[in-house]
XYZ file of C-alpha atoms in Angstrom:
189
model
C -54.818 -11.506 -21.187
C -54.090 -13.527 -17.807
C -51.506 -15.761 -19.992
C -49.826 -12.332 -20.998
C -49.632 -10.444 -17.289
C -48.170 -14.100 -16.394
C -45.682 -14.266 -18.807
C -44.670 -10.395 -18.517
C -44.378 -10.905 -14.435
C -42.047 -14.239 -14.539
C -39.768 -12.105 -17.284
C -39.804 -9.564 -14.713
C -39.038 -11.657 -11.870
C -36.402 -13.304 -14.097
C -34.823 -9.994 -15.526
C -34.319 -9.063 -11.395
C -32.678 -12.033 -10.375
C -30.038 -11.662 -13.508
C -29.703 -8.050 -12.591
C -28.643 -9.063 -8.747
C -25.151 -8.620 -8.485
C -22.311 -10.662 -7.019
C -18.787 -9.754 -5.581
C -16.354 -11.303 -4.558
C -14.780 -11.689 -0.633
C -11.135 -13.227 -0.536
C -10.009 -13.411 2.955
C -6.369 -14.561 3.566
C -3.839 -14.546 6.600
C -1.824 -15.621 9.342
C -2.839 -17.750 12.381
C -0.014 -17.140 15.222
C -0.450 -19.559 18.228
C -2.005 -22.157 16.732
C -0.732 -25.119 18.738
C -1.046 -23.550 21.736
C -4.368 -22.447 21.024
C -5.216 -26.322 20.478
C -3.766 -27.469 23.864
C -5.712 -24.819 25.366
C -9.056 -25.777 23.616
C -9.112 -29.176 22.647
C -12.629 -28.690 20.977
C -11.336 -26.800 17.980
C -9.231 -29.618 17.024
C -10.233 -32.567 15.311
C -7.588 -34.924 13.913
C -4.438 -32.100 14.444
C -6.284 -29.656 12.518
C -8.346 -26.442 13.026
C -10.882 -24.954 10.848
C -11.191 -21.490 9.869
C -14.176 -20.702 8.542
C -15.922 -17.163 6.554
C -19.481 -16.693 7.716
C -21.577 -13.666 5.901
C -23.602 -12.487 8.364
C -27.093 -11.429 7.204
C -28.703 -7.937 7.752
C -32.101 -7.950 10.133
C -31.849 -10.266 13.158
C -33.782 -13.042 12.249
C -31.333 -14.714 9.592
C -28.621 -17.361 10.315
C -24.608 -17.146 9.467
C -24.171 -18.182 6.051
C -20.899 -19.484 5.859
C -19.371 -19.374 2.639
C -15.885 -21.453 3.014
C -13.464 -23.487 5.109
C -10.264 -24.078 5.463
C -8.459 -26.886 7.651
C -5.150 -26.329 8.472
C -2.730 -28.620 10.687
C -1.002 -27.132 13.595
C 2.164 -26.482 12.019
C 0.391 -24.437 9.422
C 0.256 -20.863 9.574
C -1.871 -19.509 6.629
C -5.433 -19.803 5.324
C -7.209 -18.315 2.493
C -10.793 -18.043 2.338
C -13.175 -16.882 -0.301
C -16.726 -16.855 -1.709
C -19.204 -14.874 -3.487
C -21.636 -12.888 -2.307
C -24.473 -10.274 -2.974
C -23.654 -7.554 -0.583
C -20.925 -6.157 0.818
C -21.811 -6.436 4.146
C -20.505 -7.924 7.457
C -18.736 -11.187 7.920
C -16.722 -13.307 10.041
C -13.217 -15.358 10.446
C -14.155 -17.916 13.079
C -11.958 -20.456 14.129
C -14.095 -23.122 13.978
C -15.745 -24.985 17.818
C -14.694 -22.001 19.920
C -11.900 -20.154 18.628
C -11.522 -16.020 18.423
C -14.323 -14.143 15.980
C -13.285 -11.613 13.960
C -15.585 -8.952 12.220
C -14.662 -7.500 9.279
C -16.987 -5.361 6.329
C -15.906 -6.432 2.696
C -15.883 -3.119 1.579
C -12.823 -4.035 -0.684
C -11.481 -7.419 -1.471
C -8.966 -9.083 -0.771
C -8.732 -8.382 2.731
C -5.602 -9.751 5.331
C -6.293 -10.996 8.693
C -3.518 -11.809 10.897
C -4.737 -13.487 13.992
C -2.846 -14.476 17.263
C -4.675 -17.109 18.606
C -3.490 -16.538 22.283
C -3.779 -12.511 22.042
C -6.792 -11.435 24.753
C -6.585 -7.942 23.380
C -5.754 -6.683 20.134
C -5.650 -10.348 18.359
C -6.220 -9.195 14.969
C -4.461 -7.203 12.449
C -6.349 -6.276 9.233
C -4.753 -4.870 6.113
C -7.183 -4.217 2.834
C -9.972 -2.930 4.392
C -10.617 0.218 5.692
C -13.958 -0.103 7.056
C -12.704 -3.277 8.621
C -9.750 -1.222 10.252
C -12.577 1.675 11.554
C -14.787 -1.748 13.383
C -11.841 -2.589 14.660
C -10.631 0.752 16.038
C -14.319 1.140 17.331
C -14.583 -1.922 18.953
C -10.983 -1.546 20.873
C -12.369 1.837 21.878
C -15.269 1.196 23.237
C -13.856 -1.923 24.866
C -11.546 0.200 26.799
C -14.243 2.846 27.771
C -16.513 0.183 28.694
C -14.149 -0.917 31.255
C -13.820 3.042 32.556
C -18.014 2.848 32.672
C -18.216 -0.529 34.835
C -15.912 0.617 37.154
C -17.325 4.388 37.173
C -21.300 1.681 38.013
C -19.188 -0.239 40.831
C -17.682 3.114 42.261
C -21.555 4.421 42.489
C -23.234 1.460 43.765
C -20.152 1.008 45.953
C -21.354 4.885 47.421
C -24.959 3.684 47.630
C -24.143 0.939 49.873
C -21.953 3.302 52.166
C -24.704 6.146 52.351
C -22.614 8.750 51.015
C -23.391 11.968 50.569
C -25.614 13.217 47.376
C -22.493 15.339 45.562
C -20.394 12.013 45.673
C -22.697 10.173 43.988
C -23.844 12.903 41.708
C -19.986 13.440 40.918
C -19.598 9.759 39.848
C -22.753 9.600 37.561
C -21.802 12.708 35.958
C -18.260 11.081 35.336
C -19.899 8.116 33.828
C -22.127 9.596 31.938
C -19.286 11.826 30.440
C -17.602 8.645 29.343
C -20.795 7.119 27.845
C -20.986 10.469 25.432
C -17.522 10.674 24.609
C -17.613 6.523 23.315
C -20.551 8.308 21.217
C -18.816 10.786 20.149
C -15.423 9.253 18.995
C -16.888 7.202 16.061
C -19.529 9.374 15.086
């Protein structure tokens, strides 16, 4: 009896882990910038080269990057391709590898295209391939930009605070912040 339940539970557990699914990510693109990018951080380059690298990133907040490939390209190179399998189709990232730009993107579809300027501040990244990729993207510009409306809208109100001024003002500035805060909700909903 116990050598039966034993033998029906590892067939079980077996029969699960053939029945877990894997897909494949491909990740490909363009890095713009690249040897200025170096100059300007000398940690990401070892030996003339940078490293690109494809982390998945694991759902909950206890688990680690898992980074499923690398490429090394030299200076003068422009294009990397990156790929790996994987059991969800979750959230990864394109790092460039000892302090380079992150970029998020959901494998929803595969393969996906990444063009990165390496010098860009804003709007680095272009993504082709993945639409869910191109909705982070648009939500994460967004709120970026209404972020900077809401720190200046907390400035302008502790700003009135330290002046003493009058209850409307400062009832006129939280209810502009707070309209901003809803309409960031409200424009990826």
């Amino acid at each position: 009896m116990m050598k039966g339940t034993l033998l029906a539970i590892s067939l079980a557990l077996l029969m699960a882990c053939k029945n877990q699914s894997t897909s494949m990510i491909e990740v490909s693109g363009t890095l713009s910038h690249l040897d200025s990018f170096a100059r300007a951080n000398p940690a990401a380059t070892k030996n003339g080269s940078v490293v690109v690298v494809l982390y998945e990133i694991p759902f909950g907040s206890e688990g680690q990057p898992i980074q499923l490939d690398a490429d090394t390209l030299k200076l003068n190179e422009t294009t990397y391709s990156l790929k790996g399998n994987t059991a969800s189709n979750g959230m990864f990232d394109i790092v460039i590898d000892g302090g380079g730009p992150m970029v998020p993107i959901v494998h929803d579809a595969s393969p996906i295209t990444v063009d990165i300027d390496c010098t860009a501040k804003d709007h680095f990244y272009q993504l082709k391939g993945s639409s869910a990729s191109q909705k982070l993207q648009s939500f994460i510009d967004d709120y970026s930009k209404k972020s900077q409306v809401v720190n200046r809208a907390l400035d302008s109100i502790d700003h009135l605070k330290k002046l003493n001024a009058p209850d409307s003002l400062l009832i006129m500035a939280t209810n502009h912040k707070n309209v901003t805060i809803e309409e960031i909700g409200r424009a990826h909903v």
